[in-house]
Coordinates of C-alpha atoms and ligand atoms in Angstrom, one line a residue:
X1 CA -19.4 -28.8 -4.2
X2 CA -17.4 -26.0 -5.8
X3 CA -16.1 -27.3 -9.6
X4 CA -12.7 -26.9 -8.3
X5 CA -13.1 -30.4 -5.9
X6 CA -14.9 -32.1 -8.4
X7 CA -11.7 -32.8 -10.7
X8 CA -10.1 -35.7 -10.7
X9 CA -6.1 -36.3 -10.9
X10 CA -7.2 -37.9 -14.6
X11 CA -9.1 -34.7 -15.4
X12 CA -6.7 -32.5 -14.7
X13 CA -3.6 -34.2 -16.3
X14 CA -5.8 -34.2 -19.4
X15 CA -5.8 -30.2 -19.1
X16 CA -2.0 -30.3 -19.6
X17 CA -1.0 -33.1 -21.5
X18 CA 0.3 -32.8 -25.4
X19 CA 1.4 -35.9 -26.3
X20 CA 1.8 -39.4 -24.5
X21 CA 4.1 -38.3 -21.2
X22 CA 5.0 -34.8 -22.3
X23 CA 2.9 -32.0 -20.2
X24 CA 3.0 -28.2 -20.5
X25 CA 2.4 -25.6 -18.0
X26 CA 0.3 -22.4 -19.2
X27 CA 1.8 -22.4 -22.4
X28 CA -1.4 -21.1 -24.3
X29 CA -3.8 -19.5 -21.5
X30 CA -4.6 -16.4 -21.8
X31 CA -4.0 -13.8 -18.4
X32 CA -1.2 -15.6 -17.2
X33 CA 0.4 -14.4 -14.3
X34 CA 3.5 -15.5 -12.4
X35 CA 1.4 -16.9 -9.5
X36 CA -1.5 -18.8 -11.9
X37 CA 1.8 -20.5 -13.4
X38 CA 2.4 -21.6 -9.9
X39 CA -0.8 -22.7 -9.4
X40 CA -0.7 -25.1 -12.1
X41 CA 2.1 -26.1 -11.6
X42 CA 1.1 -27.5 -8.0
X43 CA -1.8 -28.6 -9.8
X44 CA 0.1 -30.6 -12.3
X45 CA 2.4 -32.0 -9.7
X46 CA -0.5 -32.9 -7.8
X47 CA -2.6 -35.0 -10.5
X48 CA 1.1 -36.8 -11.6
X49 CA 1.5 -38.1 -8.1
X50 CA -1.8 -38.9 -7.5
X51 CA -1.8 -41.1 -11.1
X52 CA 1.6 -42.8 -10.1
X53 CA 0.6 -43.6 -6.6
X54 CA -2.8 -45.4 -7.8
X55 CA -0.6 -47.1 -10.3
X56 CA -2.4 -45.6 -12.9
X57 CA 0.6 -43.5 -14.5
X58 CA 4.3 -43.6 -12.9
X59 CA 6.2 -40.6 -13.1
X60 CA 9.7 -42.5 -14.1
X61 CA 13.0 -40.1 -15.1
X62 CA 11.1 -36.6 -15.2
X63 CA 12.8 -33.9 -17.2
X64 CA 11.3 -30.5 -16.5
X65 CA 12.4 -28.0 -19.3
X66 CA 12.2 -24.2 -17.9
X67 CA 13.2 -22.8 -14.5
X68 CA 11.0 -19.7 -14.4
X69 CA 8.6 -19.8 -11.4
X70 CA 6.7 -22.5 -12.9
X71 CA 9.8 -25.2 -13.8
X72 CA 10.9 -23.9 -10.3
X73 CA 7.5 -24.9 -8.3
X74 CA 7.2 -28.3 -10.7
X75 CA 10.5 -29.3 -9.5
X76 CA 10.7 -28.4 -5.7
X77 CA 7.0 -29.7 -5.5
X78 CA 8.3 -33.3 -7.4
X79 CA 11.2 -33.3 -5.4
X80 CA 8.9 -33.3 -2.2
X81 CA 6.2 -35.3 -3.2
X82 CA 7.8 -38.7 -4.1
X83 CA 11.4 -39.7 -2.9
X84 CA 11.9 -41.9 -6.2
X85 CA 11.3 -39.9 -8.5
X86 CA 14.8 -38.4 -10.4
X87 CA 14.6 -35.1 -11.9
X88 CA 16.4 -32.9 -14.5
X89 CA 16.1 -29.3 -14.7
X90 CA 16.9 -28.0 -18.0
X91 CA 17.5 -23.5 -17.9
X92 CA 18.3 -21.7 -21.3
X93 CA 20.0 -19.1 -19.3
X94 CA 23.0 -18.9 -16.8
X95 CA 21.6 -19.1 -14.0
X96 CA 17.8 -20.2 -12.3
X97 CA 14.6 -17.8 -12.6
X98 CA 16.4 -15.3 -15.1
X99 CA 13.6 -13.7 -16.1
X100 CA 12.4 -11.6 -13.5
X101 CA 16.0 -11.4 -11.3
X102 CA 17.4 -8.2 -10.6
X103 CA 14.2 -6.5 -11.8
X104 CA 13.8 -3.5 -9.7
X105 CA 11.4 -1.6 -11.6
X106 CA 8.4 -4.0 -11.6
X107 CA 5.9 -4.6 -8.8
X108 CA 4.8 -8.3 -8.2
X109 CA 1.6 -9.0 -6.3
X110 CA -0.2 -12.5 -6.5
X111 CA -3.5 -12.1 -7.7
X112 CA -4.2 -8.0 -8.4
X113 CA -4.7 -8.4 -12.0
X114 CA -7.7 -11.1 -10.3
X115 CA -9.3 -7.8 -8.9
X116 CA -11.9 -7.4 -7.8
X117 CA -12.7 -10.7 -6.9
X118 CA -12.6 -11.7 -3.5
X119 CA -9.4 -12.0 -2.0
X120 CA -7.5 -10.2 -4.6
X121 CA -5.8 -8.0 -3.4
X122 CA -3.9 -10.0 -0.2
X123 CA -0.6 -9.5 -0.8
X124 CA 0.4 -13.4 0.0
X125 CA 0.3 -15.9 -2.0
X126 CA -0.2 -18.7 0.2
X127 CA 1.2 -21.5 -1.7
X128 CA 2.4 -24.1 -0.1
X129 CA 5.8 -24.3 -2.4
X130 CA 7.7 -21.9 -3.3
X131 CA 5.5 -19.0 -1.3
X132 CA 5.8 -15.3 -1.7
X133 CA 4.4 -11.9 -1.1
X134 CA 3.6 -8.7 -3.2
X135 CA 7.1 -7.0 -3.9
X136 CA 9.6 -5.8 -6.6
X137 CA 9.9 -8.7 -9.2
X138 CA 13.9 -8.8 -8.3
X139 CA 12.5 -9.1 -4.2
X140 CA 10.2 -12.1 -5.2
X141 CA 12.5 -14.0 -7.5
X142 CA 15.2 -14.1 -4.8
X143 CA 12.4 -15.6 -2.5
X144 CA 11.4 -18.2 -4.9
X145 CA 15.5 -19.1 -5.5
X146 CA 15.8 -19.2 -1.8
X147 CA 12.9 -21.0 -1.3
X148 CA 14.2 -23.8 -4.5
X149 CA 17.3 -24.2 -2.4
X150 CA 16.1 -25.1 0.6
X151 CA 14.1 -28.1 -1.4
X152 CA 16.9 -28.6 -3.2
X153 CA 18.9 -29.3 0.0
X154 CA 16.0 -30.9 1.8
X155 CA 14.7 -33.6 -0.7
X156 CA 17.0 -33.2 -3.9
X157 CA 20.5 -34.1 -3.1
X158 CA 20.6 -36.8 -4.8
X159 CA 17.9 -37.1 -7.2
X160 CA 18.3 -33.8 -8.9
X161 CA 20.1 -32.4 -12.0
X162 CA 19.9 -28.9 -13.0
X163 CA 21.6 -27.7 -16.6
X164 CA 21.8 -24.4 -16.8
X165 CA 23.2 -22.2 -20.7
X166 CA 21.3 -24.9 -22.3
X167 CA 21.3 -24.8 -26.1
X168 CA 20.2 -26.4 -29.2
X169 CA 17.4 -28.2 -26.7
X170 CA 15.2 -30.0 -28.9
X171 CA 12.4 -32.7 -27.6
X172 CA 11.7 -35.2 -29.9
X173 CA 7.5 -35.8 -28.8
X174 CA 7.2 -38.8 -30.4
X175 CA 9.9 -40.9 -28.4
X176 CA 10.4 -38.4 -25.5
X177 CA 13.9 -38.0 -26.4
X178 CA 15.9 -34.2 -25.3
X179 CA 18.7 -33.5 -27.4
X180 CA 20.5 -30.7 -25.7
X181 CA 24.2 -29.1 -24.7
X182 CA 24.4 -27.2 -21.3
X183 CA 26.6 -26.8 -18.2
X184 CA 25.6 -28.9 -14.8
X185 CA 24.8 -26.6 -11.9
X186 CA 25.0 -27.9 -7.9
X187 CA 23.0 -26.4 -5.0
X188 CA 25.7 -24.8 -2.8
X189 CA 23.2 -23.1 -0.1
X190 CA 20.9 -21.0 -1.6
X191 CA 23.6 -20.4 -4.9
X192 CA 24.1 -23.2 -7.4
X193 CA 27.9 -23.6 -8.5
X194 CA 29.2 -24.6 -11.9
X195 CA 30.1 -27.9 -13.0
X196 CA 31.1 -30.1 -15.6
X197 CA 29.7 -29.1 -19.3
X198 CA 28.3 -31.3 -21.8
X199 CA 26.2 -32.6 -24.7
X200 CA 23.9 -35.5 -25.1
X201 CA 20.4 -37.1 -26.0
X202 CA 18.4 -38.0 -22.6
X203 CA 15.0 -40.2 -22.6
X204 CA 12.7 -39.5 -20.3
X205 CA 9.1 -40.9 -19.1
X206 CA 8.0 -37.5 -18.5
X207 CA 8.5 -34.2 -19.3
X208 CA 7.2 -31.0 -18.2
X209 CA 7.3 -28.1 -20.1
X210 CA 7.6 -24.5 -18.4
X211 CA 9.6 -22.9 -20.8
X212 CA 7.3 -19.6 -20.7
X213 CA 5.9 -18.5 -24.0
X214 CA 8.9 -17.3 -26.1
X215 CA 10.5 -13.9 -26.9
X216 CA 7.9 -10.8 -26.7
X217 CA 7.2 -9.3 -30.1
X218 CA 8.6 -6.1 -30.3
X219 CA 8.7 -4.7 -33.8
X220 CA 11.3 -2.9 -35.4
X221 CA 11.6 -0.5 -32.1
X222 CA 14.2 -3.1 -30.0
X223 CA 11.9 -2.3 -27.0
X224 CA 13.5 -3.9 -24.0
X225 CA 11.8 -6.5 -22.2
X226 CA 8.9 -5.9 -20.2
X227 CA 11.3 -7.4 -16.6
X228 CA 14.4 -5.8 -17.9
X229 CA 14.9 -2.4 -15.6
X230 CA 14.7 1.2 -17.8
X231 CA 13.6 4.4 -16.6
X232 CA 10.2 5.2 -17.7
X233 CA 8.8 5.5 -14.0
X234 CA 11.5 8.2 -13.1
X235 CA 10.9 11.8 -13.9
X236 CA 13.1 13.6 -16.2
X237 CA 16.0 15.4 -15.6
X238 CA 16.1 17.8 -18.7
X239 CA 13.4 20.6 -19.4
X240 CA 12.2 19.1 -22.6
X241 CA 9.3 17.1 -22.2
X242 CA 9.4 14.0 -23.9
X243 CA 7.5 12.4 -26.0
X244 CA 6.0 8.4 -25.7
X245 CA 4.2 5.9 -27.8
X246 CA 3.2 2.7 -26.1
X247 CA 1.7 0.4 -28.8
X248 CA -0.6 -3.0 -27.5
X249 CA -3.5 -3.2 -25.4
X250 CA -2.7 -6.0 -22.9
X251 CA -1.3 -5.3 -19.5
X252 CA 2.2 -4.6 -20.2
X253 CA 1.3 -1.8 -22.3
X254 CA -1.0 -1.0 -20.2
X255 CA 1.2 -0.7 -17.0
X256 CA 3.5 1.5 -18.8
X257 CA 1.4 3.8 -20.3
X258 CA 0.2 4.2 -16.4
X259 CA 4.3 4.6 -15.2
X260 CA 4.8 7.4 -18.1
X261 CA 1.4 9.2 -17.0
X262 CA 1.0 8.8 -13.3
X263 CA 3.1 10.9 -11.2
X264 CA 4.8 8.7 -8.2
X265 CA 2.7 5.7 -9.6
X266 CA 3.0 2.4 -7.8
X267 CA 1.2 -0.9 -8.9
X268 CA 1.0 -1.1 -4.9
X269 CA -0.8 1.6 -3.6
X270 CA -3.0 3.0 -6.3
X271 CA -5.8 1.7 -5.7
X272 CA -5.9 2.8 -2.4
X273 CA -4.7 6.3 -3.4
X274 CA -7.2 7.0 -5.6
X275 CA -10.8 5.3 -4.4
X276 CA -9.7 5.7 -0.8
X277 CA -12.8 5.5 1.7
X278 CA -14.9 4.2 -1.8
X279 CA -12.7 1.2 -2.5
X280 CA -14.7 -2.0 -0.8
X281 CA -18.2 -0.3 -1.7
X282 CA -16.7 -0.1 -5.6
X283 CA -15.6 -3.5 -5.0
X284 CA -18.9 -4.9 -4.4
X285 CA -20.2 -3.0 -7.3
X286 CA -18.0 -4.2 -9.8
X287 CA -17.6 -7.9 -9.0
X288 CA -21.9 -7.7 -9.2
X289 CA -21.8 -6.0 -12.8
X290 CA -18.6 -8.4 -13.7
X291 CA -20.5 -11.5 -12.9
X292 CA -20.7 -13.5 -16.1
X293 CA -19.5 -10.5 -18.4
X294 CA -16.0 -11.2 -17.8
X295 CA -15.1 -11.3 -21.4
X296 CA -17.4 -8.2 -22.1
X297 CA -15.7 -4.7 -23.0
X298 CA -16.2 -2.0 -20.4
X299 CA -15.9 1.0 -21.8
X300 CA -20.1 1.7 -21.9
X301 CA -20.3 0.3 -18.2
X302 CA -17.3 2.5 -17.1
X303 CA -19.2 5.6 -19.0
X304 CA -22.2 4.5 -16.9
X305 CA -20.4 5.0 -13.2
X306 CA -17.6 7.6 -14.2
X307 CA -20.2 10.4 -12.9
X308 CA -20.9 7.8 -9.5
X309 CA -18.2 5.4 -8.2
X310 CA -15.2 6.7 -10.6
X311 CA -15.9 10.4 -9.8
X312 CA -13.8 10.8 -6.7
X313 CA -10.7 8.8 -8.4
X314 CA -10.8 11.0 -11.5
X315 CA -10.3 13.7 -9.5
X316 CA -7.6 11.9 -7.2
X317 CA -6.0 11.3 -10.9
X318 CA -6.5 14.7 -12.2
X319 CA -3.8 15.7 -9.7
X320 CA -0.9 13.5 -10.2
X321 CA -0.7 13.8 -14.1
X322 CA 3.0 13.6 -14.8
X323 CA 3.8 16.7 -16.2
X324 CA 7.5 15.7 -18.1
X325 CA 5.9 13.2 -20.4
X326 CA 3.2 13.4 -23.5
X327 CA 2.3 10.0 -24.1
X328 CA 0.0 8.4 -26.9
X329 CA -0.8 4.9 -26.5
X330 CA -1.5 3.1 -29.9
X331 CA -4.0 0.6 -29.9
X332 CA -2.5 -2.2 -31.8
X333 CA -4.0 -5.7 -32.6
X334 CA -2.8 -8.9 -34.1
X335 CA -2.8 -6.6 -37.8
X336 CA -0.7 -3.7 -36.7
X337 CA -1.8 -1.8 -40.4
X338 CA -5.3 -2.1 -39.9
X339 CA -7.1 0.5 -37.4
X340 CA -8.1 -1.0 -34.0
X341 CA -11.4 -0.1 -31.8
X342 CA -11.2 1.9 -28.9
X343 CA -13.3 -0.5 -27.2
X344 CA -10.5 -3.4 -27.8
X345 CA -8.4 -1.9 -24.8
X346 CA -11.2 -2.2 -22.5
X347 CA -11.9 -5.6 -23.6
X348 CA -10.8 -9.0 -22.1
X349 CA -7.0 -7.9 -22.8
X350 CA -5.8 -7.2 -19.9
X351 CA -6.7 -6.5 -16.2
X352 CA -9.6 -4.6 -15.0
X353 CA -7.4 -2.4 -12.7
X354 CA -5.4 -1.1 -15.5
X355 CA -8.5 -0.6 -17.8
X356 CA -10.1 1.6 -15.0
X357 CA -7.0 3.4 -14.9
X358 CA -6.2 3.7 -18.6
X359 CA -9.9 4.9 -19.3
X360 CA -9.6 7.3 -15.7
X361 CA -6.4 9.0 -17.8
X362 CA -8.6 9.0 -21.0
X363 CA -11.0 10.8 -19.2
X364 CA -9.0 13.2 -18.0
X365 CA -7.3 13.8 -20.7
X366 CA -4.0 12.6 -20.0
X367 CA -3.2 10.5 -23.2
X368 CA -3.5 10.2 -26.6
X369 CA -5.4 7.4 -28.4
X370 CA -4.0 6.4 -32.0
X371 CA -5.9 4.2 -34.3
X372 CA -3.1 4.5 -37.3
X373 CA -0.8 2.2 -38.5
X374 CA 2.0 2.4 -36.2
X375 CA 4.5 3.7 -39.0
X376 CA 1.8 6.9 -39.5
X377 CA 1.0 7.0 -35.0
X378 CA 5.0 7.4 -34.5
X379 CA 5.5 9.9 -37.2
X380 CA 2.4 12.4 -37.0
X381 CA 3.0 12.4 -32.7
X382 CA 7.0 13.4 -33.9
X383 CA 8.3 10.9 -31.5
X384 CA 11.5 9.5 -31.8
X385 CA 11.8 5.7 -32.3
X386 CA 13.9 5.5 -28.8
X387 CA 10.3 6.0 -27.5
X388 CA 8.1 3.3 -29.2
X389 CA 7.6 1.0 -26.7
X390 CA 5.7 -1.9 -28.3
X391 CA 4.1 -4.4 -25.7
X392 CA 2.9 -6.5 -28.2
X393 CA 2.9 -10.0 -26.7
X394 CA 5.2 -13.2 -27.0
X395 CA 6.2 -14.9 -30.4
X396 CA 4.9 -18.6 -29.0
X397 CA 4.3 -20.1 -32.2
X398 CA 8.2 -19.3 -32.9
X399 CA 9.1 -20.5 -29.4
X400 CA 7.7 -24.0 -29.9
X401 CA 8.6 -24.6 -32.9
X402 CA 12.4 -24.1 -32.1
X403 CA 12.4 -26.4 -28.9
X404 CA 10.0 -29.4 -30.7
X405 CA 11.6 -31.4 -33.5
X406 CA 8.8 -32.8 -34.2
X407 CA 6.2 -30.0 -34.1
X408 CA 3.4 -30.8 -36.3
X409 CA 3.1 -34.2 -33.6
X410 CA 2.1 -31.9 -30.8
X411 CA 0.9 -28.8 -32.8
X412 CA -3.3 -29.7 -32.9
X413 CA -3.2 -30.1 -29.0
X414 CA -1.3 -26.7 -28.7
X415 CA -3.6 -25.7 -30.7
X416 CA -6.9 -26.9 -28.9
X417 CA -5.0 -26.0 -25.7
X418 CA -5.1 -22.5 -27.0
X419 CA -9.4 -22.9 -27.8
X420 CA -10.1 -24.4 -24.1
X421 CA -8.1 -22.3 -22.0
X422 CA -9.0 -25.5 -19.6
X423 CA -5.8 -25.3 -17.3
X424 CA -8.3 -23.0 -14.4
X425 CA -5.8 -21.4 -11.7
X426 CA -7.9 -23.0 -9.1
X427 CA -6.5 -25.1 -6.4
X428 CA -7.2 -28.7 -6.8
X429 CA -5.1 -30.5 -3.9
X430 CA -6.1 -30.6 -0.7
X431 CA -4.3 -28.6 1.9
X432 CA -1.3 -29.8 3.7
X433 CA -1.2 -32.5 0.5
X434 CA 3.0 -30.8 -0.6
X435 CA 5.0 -30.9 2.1
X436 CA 7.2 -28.2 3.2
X437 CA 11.2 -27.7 3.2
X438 CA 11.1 -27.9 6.5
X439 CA 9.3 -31.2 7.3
X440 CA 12.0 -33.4 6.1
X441 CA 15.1 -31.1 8.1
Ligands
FAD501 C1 4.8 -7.7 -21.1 C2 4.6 -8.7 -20.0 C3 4.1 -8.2 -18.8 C4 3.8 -9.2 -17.8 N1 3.4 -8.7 -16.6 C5 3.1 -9.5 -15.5 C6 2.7 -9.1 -14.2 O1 2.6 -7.9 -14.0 N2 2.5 -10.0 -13.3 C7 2.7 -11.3 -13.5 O2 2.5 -12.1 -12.6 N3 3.1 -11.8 -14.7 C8 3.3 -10.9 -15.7 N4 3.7 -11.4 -16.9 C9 3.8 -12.8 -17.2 C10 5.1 -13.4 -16.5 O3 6.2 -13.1 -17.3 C11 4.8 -14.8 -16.3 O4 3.7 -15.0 -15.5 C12 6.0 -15.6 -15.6 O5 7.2 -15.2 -16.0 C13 5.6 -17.0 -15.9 O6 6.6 -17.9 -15.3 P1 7.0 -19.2 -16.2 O7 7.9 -19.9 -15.3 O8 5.8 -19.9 -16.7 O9 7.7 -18.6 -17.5 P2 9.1 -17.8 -17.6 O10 9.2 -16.8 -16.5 O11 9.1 -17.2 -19.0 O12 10.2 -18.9 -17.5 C14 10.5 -19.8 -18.5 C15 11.9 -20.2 -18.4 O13 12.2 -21.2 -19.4 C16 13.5 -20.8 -19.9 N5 13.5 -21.4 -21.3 C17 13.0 -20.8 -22.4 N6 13.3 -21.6 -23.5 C18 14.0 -22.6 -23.0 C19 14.7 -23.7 -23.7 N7 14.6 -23.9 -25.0 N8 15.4 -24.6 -22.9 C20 15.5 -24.4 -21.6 N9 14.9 -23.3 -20.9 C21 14.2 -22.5 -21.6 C22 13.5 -19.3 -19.8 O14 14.9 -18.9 -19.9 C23 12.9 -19.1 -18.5 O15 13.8 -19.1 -17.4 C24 4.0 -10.5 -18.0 C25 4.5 -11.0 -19.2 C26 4.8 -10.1 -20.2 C27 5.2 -10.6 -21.5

């Protein structure tokens, strides 16, 4: 019996809850990617049902704060799960899934930073709500909005209410009270047309949480947004070559440093681009080394094969350095002043894909490494500050702290959510448990 069906609904809602009816989705895993959020959100919808149709736990007025993929899937999955249940969907923004709309510039797939595990690289997602394939972010977010309206049509007439410029939100834990001012918003095909406008204080029985993990950090340097578009993948159109920094060592830094470096790079294809005919056989080799050392650096084991398995693709690489761009990539950690280790970007950080690419580029040569305070990295590479890309994470202490009223009631289970990293992105419903859009039209 795999640990994934051992769960129970109990279990699992334990995984998410912070205080007495209030749950939150992802908010302090580590790796999280669009599609694990949607995964726990199923799995959160799942384990609520399941309590309230036991009688164990009923769901009551639901209030789901957050209409990113995750406050999306909640909400379309609650919608078709239980016919009583009334929702409200509270959005910061002006309109639904904000964050990755209209991003061109960013490829989407579902589980590639899960490579090379089995399965990883199919390009479908193969949830039952709210599904979606590998494609731009802009692509996949207007999937997942089509995808809300049609639930929103089929089960939610009635029994939904989604707020979108919502400010001054504030959830009092202890009395699961939301304090908030924001504009109503009614399905109208797959757009959602503005209503009335107003402020109030709404209690609910439960409320969900997807409100993402704040604002990313990014320094003095005003980087943009890792899911706003810019132009970093395009190559210049002056003679000068330019100059980049790219400070952090997760994937977003990561990814960039590859878009700056890698001539015609596409999150897409690379893989297959570069290890070809060698790609399955390397596959089986790594998920065998990987097997319990998933938190292990790999900068010795990728020394170990860059004469075997990584040979070919260093070659492959060697070709397609960009040739308009000098990039250094600055290894920063939580203490930007104090020197990082090389071995910290090939660490649990980020993705193995990007770490075998960012060492593949190290190996050839195609990038600085800085270990200096970011001040002293910027000024001795004579790069201008328009080029300091800082990929330094997302302020979530800040981020909480401004929605809760009452912070220091939910702070020690944020806290120890952050030390058991216990919400796993495996599937614990049974298939055909959500029903589709289509069942009920
Ligand atoms: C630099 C970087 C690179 C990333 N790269 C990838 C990648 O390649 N692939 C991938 O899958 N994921 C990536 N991610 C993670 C990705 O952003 C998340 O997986 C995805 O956006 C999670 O969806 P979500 O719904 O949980 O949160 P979000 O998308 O953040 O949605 C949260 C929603 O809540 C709203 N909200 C916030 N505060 C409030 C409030 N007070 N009141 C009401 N609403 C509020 C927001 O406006 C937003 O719409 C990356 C993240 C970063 C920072």
């Amino acid at each position: 019996m795999s640990a994934a069906q051992q769960k129970s609904p109990a279990d699992i809602l334990k995984t998410f809850e912070i205080s007495d009816g209030i749950f939150a989705i992802g908010v302090k895993e580590r790796g999280v990617t669009l599609y694990n959020q949607q995964v726990r959100a199923h799995n959160l919808v799942w384990a609520l049902v399941e309590q309230h149709r036991s009688g164990a736990r009923g769901l009551g007025r639901v209030a789901v704060i957050g209409a990113g993929a995750a406050g999306l899937t909640t909400t379309a999955a609650l919608l078709a799960c239980d016919n009583g249940t009334s929702i409200t969907l509270f959005e910061k923004e002006w309109d639904l899934c904000p964050v990755q709309q209209g991003c061109d510039g960013r490829w989407l797939h579902p589980s590639l930073y899960a490579w090379p595990s089995w399965g990883s690289r199919a390009p479908s997602a193969s949830l039952p709500i709210l599904n979606w394939s590998e494609g731009r972010a802009s692509d996949v977010a207007r999937i997942l909005l089509d995808g809300f309206a049609r639930y929103c049509e089929a089960y939610g007439k009635k029994r939904l209410r989604a707020l979108v410029g919502v400010h001054h939100l504030q959830v009092q834990a202890a009395t699961k009270e939301i304090r908030f001012i924001g504009t109503n918003v009614v399905v109208n095909d797959q757009y959602f047309t503005q209503g009335e406008s107003e402020g109030r204080t709404d209690r609910f029985d439960t409320i969900i949480f997807a409100a993402g993990f704040g604002w990313e950090r990014t320094n003095q340097f005003n980087t943009n947004s890792y899911w706003r578009n810019e132009q970093l993948g395009q190559p210049g159109l002056t003679v000068d070559r330019r100059r980049y920094l790219v400070s952090g060592s997760g994937d977003g830094a990561l990814v960039d440093v590859c878009r700056l470096t890698i001539e015609r790079f596409r999150q897409d294809t690379i893989l297959y681009e570069l290890f070809g005919d060698t790609l399955e056989a390397t596959e089986e080799h790594l998920r065998m080394y990987l097997k319990g050392r998933e938190n292990d650096g790999l900068l010795p084991y990728f020394a170990n094969i860059e004469d075997t398995l990584l040979r070919g693709p260093k070659a492959a690489l060697r070709k397609r350095l960009r040739k308009d761009t000098a990039v250094t990539l600055h290894i920063a950690g939580k203490n930007l002043d104090e020197p990082n280790d090389l071995d910290n970007i090939f660490g649990p950080t980020s993705s193995v894909l990007n770490r075998i690419l960012i060492y593949l580029l190290y190996r050839c040569g195609a990038i600085s490494i800085s270990r200096r305070p970011l001040d002293e990295a910027i000024s001795s590479a004579h790069i201008s500050t328009d080029h300091v890309l800082c990929r330094h994470g997302c302020d979530t202490e800040s981020h909480l702290k401004l929605i809760f009223n009452d912070y220091n009631f939910v702070a020690d289970k944020f806290a120890e959510m952050g030390t058991t990293q216990a919400q796993h992105p495996e599937r614990y419903w049974k298939p055909g448990y959500f029903p589709t859009a289509e069942d009920r039209s």
